[in-house]
C-alpha atoms as one frame of an Amber mdcrd trajectory, in Angstrom:
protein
  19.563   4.872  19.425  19.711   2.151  21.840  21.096  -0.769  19.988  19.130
  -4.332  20.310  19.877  -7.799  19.075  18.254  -8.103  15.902  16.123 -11.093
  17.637  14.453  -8.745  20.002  13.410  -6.141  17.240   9.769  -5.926  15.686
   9.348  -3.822  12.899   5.187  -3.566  11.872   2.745  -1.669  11.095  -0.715
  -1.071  12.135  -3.215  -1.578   9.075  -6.722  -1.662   8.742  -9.849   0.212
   6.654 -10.363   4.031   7.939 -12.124   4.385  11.390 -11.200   1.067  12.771
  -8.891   3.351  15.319  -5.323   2.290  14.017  -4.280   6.094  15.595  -5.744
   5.339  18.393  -4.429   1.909  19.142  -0.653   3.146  18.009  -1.318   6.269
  21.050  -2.333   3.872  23.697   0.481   1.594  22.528   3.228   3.986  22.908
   1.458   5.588  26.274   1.272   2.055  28.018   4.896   1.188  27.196   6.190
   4.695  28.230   7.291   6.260  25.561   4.245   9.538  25.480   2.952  10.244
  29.159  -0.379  11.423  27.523  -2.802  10.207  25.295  -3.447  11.878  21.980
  -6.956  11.693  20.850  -7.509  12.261  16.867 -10.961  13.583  17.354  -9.959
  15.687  19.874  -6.961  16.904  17.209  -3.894  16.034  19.711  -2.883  13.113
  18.294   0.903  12.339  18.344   0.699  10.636  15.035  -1.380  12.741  13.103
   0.487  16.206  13.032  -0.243  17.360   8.875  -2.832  20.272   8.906  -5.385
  18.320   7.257  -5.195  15.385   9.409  -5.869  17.340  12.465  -8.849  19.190
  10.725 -10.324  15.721   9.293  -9.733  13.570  12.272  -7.813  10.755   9.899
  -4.449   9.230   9.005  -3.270  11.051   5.476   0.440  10.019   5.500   1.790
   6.696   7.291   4.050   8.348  10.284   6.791   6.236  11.827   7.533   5.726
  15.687   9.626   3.441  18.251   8.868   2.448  21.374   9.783  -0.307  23.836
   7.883  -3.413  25.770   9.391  -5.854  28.327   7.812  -9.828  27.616   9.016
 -12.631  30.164  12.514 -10.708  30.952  13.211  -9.293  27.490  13.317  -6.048
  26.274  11.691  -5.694  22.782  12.663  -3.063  20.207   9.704  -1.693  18.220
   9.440   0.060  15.387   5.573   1.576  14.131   4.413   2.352  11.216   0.825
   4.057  11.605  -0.717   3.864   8.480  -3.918   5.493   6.576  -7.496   3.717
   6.109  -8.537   5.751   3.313  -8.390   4.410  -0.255  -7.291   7.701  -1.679
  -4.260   7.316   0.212  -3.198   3.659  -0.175   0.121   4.156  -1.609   0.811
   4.747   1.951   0.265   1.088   3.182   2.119  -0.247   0.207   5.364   1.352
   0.164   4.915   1.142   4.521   4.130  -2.991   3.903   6.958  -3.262   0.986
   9.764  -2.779   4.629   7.648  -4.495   7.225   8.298  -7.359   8.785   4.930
  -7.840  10.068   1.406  -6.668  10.755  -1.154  -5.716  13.201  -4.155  -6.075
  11.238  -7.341  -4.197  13.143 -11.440  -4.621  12.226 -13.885  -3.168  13.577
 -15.950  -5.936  16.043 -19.145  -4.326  13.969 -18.372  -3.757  10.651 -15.597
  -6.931  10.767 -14.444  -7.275   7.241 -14.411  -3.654   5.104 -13.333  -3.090
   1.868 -10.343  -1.513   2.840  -9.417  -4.324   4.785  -9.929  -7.115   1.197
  -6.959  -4.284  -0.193  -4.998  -4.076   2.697  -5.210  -8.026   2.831  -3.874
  -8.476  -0.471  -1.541  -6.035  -0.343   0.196  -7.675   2.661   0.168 -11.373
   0.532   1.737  -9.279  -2.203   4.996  -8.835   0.191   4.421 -11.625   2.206
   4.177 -10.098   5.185   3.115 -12.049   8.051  -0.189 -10.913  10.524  -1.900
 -10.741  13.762  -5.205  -9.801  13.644  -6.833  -7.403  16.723 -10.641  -6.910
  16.933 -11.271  -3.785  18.071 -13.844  -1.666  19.175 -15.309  -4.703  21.363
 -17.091  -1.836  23.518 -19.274  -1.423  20.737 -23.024  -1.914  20.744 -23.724
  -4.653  17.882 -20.070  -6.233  18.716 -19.529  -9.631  17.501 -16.121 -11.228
  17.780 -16.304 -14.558  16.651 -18.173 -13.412  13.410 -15.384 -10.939  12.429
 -12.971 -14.035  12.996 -15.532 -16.044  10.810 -15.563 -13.110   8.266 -11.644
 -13.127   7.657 -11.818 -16.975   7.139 -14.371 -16.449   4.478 -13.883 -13.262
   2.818  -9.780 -13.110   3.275  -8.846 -16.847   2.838  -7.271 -16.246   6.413
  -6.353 -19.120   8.704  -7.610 -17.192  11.410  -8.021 -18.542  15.150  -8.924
 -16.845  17.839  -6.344 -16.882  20.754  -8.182 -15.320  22.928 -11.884 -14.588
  24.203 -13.736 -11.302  25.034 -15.387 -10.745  28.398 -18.640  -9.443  27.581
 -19.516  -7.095  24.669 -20.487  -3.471  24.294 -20.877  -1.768  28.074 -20.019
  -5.035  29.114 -16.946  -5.832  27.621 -14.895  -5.738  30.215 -11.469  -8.029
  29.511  -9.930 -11.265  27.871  -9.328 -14.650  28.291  -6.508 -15.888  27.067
  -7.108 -19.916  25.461  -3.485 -21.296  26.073  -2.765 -19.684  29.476  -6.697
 -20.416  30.527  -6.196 -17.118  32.423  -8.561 -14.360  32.527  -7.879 -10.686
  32.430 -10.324  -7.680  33.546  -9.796  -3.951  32.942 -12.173  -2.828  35.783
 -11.850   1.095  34.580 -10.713   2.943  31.679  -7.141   3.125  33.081  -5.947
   0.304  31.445  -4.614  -1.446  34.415  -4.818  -5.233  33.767  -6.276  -7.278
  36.845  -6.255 -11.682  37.048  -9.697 -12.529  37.358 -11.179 -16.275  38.009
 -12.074 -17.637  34.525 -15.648 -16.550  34.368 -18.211 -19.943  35.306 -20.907
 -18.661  31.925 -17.912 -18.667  29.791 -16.332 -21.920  30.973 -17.763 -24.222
  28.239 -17.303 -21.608  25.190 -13.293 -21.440  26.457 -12.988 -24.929  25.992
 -14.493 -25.546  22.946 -12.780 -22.912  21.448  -9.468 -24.123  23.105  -9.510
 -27.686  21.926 -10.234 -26.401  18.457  -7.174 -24.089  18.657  -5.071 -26.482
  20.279  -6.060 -29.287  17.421  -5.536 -26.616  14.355  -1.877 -25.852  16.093
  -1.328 -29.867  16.330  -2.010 -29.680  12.496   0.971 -27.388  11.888   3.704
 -29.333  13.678   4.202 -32.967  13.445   6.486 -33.539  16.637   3.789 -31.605
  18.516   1.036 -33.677  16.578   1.720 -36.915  18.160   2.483 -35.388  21.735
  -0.966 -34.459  21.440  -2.794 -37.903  20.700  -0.703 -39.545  23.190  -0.931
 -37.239  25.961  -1.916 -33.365  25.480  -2.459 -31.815  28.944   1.677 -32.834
  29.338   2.506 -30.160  26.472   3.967 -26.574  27.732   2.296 -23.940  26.865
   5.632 -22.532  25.408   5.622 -25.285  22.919   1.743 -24.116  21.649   3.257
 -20.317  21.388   6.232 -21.552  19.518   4.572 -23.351  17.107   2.239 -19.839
  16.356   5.397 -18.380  16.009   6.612 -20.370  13.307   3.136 -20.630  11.996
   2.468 -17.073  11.791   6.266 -16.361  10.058   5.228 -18.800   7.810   2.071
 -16.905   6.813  -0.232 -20.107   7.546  -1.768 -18.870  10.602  -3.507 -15.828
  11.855  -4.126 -15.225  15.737  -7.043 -13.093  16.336  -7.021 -11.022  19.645
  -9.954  -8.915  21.121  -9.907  -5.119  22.765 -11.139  -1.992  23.110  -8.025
   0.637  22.185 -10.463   3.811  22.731 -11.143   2.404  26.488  -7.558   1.420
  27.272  -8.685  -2.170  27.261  -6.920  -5.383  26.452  -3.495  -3.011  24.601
  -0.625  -5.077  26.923  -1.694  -8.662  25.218  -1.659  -7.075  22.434   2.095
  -6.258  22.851   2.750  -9.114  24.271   1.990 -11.028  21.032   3.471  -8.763
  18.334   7.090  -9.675  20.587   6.113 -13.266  21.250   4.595 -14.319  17.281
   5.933 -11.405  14.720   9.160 -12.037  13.387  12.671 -10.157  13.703  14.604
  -9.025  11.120  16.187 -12.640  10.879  13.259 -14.546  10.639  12.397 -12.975
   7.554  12.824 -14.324   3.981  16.126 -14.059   2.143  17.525 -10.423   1.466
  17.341 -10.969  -2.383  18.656  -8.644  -5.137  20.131  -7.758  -8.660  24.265
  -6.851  -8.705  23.759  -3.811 -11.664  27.125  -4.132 -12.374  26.487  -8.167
 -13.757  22.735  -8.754 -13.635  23.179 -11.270 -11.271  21.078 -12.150  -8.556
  23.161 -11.517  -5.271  22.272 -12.377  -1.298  22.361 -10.297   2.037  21.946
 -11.619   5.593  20.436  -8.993   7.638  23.293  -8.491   9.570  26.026  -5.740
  10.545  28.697  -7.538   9.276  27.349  -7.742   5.350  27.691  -5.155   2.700
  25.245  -2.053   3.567  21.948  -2.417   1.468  19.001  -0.476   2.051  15.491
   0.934   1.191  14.179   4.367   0.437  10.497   4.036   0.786   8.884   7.146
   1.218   9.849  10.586   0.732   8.657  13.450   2.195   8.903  17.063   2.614
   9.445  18.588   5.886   8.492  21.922   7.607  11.346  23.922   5.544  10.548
  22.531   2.374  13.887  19.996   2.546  13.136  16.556   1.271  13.334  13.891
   4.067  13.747  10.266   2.523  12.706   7.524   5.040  14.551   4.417   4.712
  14.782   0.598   6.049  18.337  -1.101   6.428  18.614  -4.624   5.270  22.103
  -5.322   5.972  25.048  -3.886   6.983  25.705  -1.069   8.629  26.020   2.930
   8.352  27.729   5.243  10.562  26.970   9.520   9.908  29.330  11.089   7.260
  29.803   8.184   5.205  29.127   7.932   1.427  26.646   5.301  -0.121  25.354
   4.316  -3.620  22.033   5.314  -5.203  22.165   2.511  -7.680  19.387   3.844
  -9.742  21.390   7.357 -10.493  24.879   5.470 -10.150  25.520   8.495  -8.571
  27.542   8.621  -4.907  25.815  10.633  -2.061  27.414  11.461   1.553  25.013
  10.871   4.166  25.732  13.708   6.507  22.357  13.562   9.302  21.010  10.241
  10.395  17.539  10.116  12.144  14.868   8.242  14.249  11.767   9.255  13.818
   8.645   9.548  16.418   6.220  10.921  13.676   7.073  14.792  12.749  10.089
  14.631  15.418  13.595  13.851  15.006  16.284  12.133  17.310  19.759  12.069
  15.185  22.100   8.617  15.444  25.487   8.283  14.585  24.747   5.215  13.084
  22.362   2.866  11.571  22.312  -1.131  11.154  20.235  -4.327   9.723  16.753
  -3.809  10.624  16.888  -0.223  11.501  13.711   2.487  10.027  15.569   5.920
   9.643  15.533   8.773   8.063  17.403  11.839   5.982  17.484  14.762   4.637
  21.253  14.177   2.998  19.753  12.497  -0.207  18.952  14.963  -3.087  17.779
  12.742  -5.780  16.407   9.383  -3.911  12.789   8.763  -5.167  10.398   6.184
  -3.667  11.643   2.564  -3.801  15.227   3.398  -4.861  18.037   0.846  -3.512
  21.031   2.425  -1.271  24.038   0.229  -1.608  27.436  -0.302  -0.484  29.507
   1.505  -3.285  32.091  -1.298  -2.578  28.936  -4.069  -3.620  26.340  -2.622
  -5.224  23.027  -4.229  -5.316  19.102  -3.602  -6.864  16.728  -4.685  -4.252
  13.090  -4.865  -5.283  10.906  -1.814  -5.446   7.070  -1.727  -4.771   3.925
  -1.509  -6.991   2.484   1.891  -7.511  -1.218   1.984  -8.389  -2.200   3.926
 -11.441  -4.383   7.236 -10.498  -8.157   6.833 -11.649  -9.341  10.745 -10.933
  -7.796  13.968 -12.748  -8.518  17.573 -13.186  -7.143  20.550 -14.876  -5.378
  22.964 -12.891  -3.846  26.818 -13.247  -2.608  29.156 -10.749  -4.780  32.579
 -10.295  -1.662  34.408 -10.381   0.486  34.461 -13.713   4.014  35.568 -11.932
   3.268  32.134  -9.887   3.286  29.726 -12.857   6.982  28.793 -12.550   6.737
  28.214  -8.659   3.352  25.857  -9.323   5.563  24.120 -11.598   7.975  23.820
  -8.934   5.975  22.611  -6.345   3.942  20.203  -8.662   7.202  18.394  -9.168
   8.404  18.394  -5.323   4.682  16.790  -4.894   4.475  14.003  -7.494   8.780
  13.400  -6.040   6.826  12.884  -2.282   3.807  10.621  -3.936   4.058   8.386
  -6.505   0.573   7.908  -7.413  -0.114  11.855  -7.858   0.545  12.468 -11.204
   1.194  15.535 -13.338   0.482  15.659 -16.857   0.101  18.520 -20.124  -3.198
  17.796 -21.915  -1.887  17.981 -25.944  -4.883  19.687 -27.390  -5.203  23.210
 -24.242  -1.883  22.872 -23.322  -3.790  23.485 -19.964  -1.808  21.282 -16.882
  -3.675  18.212 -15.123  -3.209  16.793 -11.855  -3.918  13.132 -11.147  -4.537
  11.528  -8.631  -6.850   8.578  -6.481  -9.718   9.720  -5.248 -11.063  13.552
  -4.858 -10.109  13.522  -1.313  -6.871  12.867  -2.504  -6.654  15.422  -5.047
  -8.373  17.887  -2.447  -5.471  17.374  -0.062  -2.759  17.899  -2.799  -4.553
  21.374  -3.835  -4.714  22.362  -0.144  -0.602  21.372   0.000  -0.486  23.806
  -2.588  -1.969  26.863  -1.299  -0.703  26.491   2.525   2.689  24.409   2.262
   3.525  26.623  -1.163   1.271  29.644  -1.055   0.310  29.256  -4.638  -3.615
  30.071  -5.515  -5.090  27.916  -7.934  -8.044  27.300 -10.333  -9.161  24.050
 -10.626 -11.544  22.162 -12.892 -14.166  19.671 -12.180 -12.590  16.340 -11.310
 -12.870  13.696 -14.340 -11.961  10.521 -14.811  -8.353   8.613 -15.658  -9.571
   6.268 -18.482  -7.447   4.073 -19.899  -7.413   2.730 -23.835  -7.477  -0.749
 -25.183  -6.357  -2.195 -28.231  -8.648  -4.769 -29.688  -7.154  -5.857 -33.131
  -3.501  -7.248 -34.248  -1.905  -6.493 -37.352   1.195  -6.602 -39.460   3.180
  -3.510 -40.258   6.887  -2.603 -41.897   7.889   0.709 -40.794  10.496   2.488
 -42.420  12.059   5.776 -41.750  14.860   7.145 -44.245  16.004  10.612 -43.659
  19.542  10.770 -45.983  19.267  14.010 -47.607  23.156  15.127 -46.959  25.258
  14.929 -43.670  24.582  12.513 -41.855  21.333  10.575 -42.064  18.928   7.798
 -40.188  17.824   4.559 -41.509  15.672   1.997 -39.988  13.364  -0.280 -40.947
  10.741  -2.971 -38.890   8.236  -5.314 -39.378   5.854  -5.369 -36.337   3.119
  -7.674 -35.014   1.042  -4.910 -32.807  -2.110  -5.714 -30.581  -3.386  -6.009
 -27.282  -1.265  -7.837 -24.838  -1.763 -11.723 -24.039  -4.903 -11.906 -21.428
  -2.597 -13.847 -18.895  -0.042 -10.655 -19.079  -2.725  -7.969 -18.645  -3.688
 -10.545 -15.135  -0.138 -10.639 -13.534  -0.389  -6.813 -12.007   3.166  -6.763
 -11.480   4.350  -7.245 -15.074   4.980  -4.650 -17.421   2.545  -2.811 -19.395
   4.690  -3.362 -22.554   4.863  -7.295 -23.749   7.419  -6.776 -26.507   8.722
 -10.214 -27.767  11.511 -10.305 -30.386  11.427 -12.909 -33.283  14.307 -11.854
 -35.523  16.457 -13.874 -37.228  19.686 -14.305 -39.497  20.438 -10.492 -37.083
  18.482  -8.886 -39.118  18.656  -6.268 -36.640  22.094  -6.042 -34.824  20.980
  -7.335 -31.009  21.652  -4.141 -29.772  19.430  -1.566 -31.790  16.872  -3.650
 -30.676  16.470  -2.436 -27.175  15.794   0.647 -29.182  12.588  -0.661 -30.690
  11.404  -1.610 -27.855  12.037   1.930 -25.538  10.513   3.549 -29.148   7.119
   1.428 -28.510   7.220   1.855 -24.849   6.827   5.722 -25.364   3.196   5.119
 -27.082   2.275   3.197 -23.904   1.641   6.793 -22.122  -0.581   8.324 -24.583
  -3.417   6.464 -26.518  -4.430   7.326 -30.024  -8.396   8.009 -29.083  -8.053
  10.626 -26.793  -4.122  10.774 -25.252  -5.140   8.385 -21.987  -2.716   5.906
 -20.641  -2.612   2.340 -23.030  -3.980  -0.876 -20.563  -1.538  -3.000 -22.144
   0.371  -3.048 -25.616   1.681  -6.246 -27.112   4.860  -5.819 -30.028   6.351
  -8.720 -31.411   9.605  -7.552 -33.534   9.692  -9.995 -36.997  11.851  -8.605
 -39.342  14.038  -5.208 -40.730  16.321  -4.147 -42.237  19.706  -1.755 -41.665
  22.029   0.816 -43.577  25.741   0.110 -43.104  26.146   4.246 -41.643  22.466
   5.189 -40.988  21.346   3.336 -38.560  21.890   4.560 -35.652  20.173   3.741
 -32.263  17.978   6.600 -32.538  16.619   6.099 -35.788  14.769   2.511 -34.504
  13.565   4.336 -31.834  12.097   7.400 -33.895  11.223   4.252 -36.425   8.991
   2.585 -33.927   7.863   5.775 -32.533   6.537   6.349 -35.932   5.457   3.364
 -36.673   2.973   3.234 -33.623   1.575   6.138 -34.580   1.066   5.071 -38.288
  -0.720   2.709 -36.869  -2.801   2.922 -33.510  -5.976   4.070 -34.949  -6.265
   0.722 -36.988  -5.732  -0.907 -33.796  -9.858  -0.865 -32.620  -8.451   1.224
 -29.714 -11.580   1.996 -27.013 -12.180   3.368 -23.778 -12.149   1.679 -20.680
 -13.454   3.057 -17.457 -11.891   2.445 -14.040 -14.907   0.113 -12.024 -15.113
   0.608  -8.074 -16.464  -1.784  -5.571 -18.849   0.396  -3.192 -19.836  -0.485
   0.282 -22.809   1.615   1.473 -24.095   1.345   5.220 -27.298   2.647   5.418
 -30.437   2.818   8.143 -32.738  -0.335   6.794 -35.535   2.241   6.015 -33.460
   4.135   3.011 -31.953   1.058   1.728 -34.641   0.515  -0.938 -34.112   4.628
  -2.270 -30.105   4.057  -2.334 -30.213   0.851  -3.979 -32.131   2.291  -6.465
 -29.999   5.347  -6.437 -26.834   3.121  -7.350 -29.340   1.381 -10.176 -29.045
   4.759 -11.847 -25.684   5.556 -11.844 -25.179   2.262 -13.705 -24.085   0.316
 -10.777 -24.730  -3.430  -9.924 -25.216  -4.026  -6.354 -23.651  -7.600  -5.427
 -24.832  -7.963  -2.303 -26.554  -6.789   1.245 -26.463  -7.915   4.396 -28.588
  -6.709   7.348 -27.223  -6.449  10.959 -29.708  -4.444  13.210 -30.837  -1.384
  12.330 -28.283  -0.908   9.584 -27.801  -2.559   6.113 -24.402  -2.785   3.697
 -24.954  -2.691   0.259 -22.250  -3.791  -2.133 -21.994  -2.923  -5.819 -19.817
  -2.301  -8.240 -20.080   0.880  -9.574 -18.540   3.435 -12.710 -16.088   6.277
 -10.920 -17.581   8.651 -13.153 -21.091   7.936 -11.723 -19.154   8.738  -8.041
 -18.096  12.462  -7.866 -20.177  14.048  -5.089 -21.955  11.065  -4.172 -20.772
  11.386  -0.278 -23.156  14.695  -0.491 -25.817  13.244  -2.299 -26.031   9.312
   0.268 -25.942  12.100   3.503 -28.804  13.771   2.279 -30.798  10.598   1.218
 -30.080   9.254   4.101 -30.246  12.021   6.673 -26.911  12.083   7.126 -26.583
   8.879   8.790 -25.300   7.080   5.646 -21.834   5.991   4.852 -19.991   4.428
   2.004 -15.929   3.112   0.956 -15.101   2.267  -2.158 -11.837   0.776  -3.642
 -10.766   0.535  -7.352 -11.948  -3.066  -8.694 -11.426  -3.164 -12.429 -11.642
  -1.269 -15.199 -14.376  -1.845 -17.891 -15.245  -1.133 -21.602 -17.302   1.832
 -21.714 -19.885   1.314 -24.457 -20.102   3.202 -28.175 -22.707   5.773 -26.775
 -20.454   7.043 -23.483 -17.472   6.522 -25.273 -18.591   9.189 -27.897 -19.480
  11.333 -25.122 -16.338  11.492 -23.535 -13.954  12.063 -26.593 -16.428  15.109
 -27.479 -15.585  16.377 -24.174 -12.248  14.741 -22.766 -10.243  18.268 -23.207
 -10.789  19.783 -19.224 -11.445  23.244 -18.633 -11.044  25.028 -15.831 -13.596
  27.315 -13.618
């Protein structure tokens, strides 16, 4: 790998909802800056980026696929590193662990559809890691194009201080280049080679330029108070470096989003692109503190992301490849690695060698002898890394953060046709929930049958198809049914006791318990834990440590409700009182005791269903909206909104999950096929008495 000051690297990913061309932009990207001599086309199935099986024969991103490439701005030679991540909701676990090592963001919309749902998660995904954004409106070649309202729509429906930097040339057939506010040059793209040519700022567009320019240049003023009063007393004497800079800082500071216009599919308006993810998206170094946890004190402990501190990195995705050898993808924070050398994986404790190093251009490999702060790599050395475990100097160990992992919503039963393959589905169910954290694999307690989980039925599809081509396993499978969850809705008081001393030795423990439903402010903050377990003992009525035993007792019930074994929302325990044996009791016993004690208990709780909610976005011809708004009346959905733009209406609603399976099938034939929808997990809901009966009677999957 060709080393580059950390200054000069950009690590980022391109995000956006499914079909706004992120594959495509990422395949003119790395043709105009001369890393691929050919441009891969994902309809076409040639894509560089999209190599799985199923992403060739479905034409979209599955799994986020890393790359590097290079790009020259003003005499400097810029490092990049790509992430190329998936649009589809089913598959979002892919943007978050890809945004958790990011430094920044090219965020792409669609100049029709502007704002998607997709694009709301991806959003707030990206504030959840703080990882700062340029936006890039594409598909400006588009009949019904409309830049300034997708720039209008981010403002409104992101919270985004979005500004346009630049302004289109024309839309649809006519879009033919950019104009670029603080350089007041214009650009022109004459054919769809992508060769930029200066053009003389356009006479028609001269007034819109300046508006737009002033109100730019007065939001940028805003940001920077040196700059401020350079600009009252005299603003045509300010550089145009000094307006970039400030975006710079603006943009690493996540209060400012510059929104560029193009057309990837047409090879326009890609090298301004560039040129602002090197000129506005930080490096390494820009980036907030390297922050973590010393296991060894519980500390909090610092890195610099440099060469010269401790070595401290990421495993965020893990894979596996072509011969069934698990390939863990990681980002260095600091320090530095060199091929051969041993590390800590501080969540085992346990030592591993790394023995290959790689760089990664999707489903190829380039080996390095080394690594360093800031690098994306890859190996295939680590046997027991998992997704978001920490990589440390064994020398100074440290805990970085990991990432959130959404819960699945979808499930099915599952059984392989053959009964000699039952150990090898077993198998490969494990290597596949390892590789994905949000596919889940479960043992329903009543059939003994297994269940797959997962988020979506295309998701569960492409797992099943993993299955029988990666694995060569046949399987059954059931109809797809819904993850519910279960609620608590009453507190009360219990003493526990368990008291086995019937000769040898015996187990003693006894607890008085507050349980309920968590506080509402817990259940809001997403990243807290689904177990609020407060202690209130006094006078140590329970030594201080048997009490983390209590609390890993309780934290078993949170995985299996007492209605119909779904995963508990949120459990609230608050430990009072109990009482020991001098000899008995033992760490286990509290945590049988509390096992026990939950399940004395849980069914006096209230406990009810509650069904995951998902917000739907249906485009539609105008002249079916009335049948499919009606058609989401009756699957107990509440539409929220429409808005009309042409020929084509959106419809948003909120609507059950269980109401959803098949429903692509059903809108194309209401609508003649020319119907679409999204939809994205919003809530979940209390599913009333009636449906609530209904699914206990019939919870327990079967397969067909």
């Amino acid at each position: 790998m060709k080393r580059t000051a950390l200054s000069y690297l950009r690590n980022i990913g391109i995000v956006a909802h499914i079909d706004a061309g992120k594959t495509t932009l990422t395949e003119r990207i790395l043709y105009f800056t001369g890393k691929s001599h050919k441009i891969g086309e994902t309809h076409r199935g040639n894509s560089q980026m999209d190599t799985l099986k199923p992403e060739i024969e479905k034409g979209i991103t599955i799994s986020a696929a890393a790359t590097h490439t290079e790009w020259q701005l003003k005499d400097e030679n810029y490092r990049i590193n790509i992430i190329d991540t998936p649009g589809h909701v089913d598959f979002t676990i892919e943007v978050e662990r890809s945004l958790r090592v990011l430094d920044g963001m090219v965020m792409l919309f669609d100049a029709v559809a502007g704002v998607e749902p997709q694009s709301e998660t991806v959003w707030h995904q990206s504030k959840r890691y703080e990882v700062p954004a340029i936006a890039y409106v594409n598909k400006m070649d588009r009949a019904g194009a409309d830049f300034l309202n997708v720039v209008a729509q981010m403002r409104q429906q992101l919270g985004a201080n979005a500004w346009p930097i630049q302004l289109p040339i024309g839309t649809a057939d006519n879009f033919t280049g950019i104009v670029d506010l603080l350089t007041m040059e214009a650009f022109h793209w004459p054919d769809d080679e992508g060769l930029a040519q200066s053009i003389p700022l356009p006479d028609e567009m001269l007034e819109e330029v300046l508006t737009q320019r002033q109100a730019l240049l007065e939001e940028l003023a805003g940001l920077d108070e040196q700059l401020f009063n350079e600009y009252l007393s005299d603003p045509a004497s300010i550089p145009v470096e000094k307006w970039q800079a400030v975006i710079r800082r603006a943009v690493i500071d996540r209060v400012f989003v510059p929104v560029l216009a193009g057309a990837a599919y047409k090879n326009k308006a890609v090298q301004p692109l560039l040129d602002a993810i090197c000129a506005y998206l930080p490096a390494p170094i820009d980036g907030k503190v390297i922050e973590g946890i010393d296991p060894t004190t519980a500390e909090t402990v610092y890195r610099k992301a440099n060469e010269d501190e401790p070595f401290a990195a990421l495993v965020f995705k893990v894979v596996l490849d072509e011969q069934n050898r698990k390939l863990s993808f990681f980002r260095v924070y600091a320090g530095q690695l060199t091929a051969g050398e041993s590390i800590l994986n501080v969540r085992t404790g346990k030592k591993e060698r790394l023995g290959q190093l790689y760089q990664m251009h999707a489903n190829k490999r380039q080996e390095l002898s080394r690594v360093q702060a800031g690098d994306i790599a890859a190996t295939i050395a680590l046997k027991t890394a998992r997704t978001g475990d920490t990589l440390s100097s064994i020398a100074a160990p440290i805990q970085l953060e990991s990432m959130h992992i959404p819960e699945p919503v979808i499930g099915m039963a599952i059984e392989a046709v053959q009964n000699s393959q039952l150990d090898k589905l077993s198998i490969a169910l494990a290597k596949l929930a390892e590789e994905d954290p949000t596919f889940k694999v479960s043992t329903d307690k009543d059939s003994g049958q297994t269940l797959i989980h997962g988020m979506g039925e295309l998701h569960l599809e492409i797992l099943i198809d993993k299955l029988q081509h990666d694995f060569g396993i046949a399987v059954n499978t059931g109809s797809p049914e819904v993850s519910y969850k279960e609620r608590f809705q009453r507190t009360i008081k219990h003493w526990g006791r368990l008291k086995k001393q019937s000769g040898g030795p015996g187990l003693f423990a006894e607890i008085e318990v507050e349980i309920g439903p968590a506080d509402p402010e817990f259940i809001r903050d997403q990243s807290a834990d689904r177990l609020q377990f407060v202690d209130k003992t006094v006078g140590g009525s329970i030594p201080k440590t048997l009490i983390s035993f209590v609390e890993k007792g309780f934290r078993s019930g949170l995985e299996a409700g007492p209605l119909a074994a779904y995963p508990l929302e949120s459990m609230k325990v608050v430990l009072l009182d109990g009482k020991t044996h001098p000899n008995d009791s033992k760490p286990l016993a509290f945590e049988l005791c509390a096992k026990n004690t939950y399940r004395e208990v849980a069914m006096q709780l209230a406990p009810q269903l509650l069904e995951p909610m998902m917000k739907v976005e249906v485009q539609t011809p105008i002249e079916y909206m009335g049948g499919v708004i009606g058609d989401l009346n009756r699957r107990r959905g509440m539409v929220k909104g429409q808005q009309t733009q042409g020929q084509r209406s959106t419809i948003t609603a909120e609507v059950p999950l269980a109401e959803l399976f098949g429903y692509v099938g059903h809108l194309r034939s209401a609508t003649a096929g020319r119907g679409t929808f999204s939809m994205q997990l919003t809530s979940y809901a209390p599913l009333s008495a009636e449906l609530q009966a209904g699914v206990l009677q019939a919870y327990s999957p079967t397969i067909q």
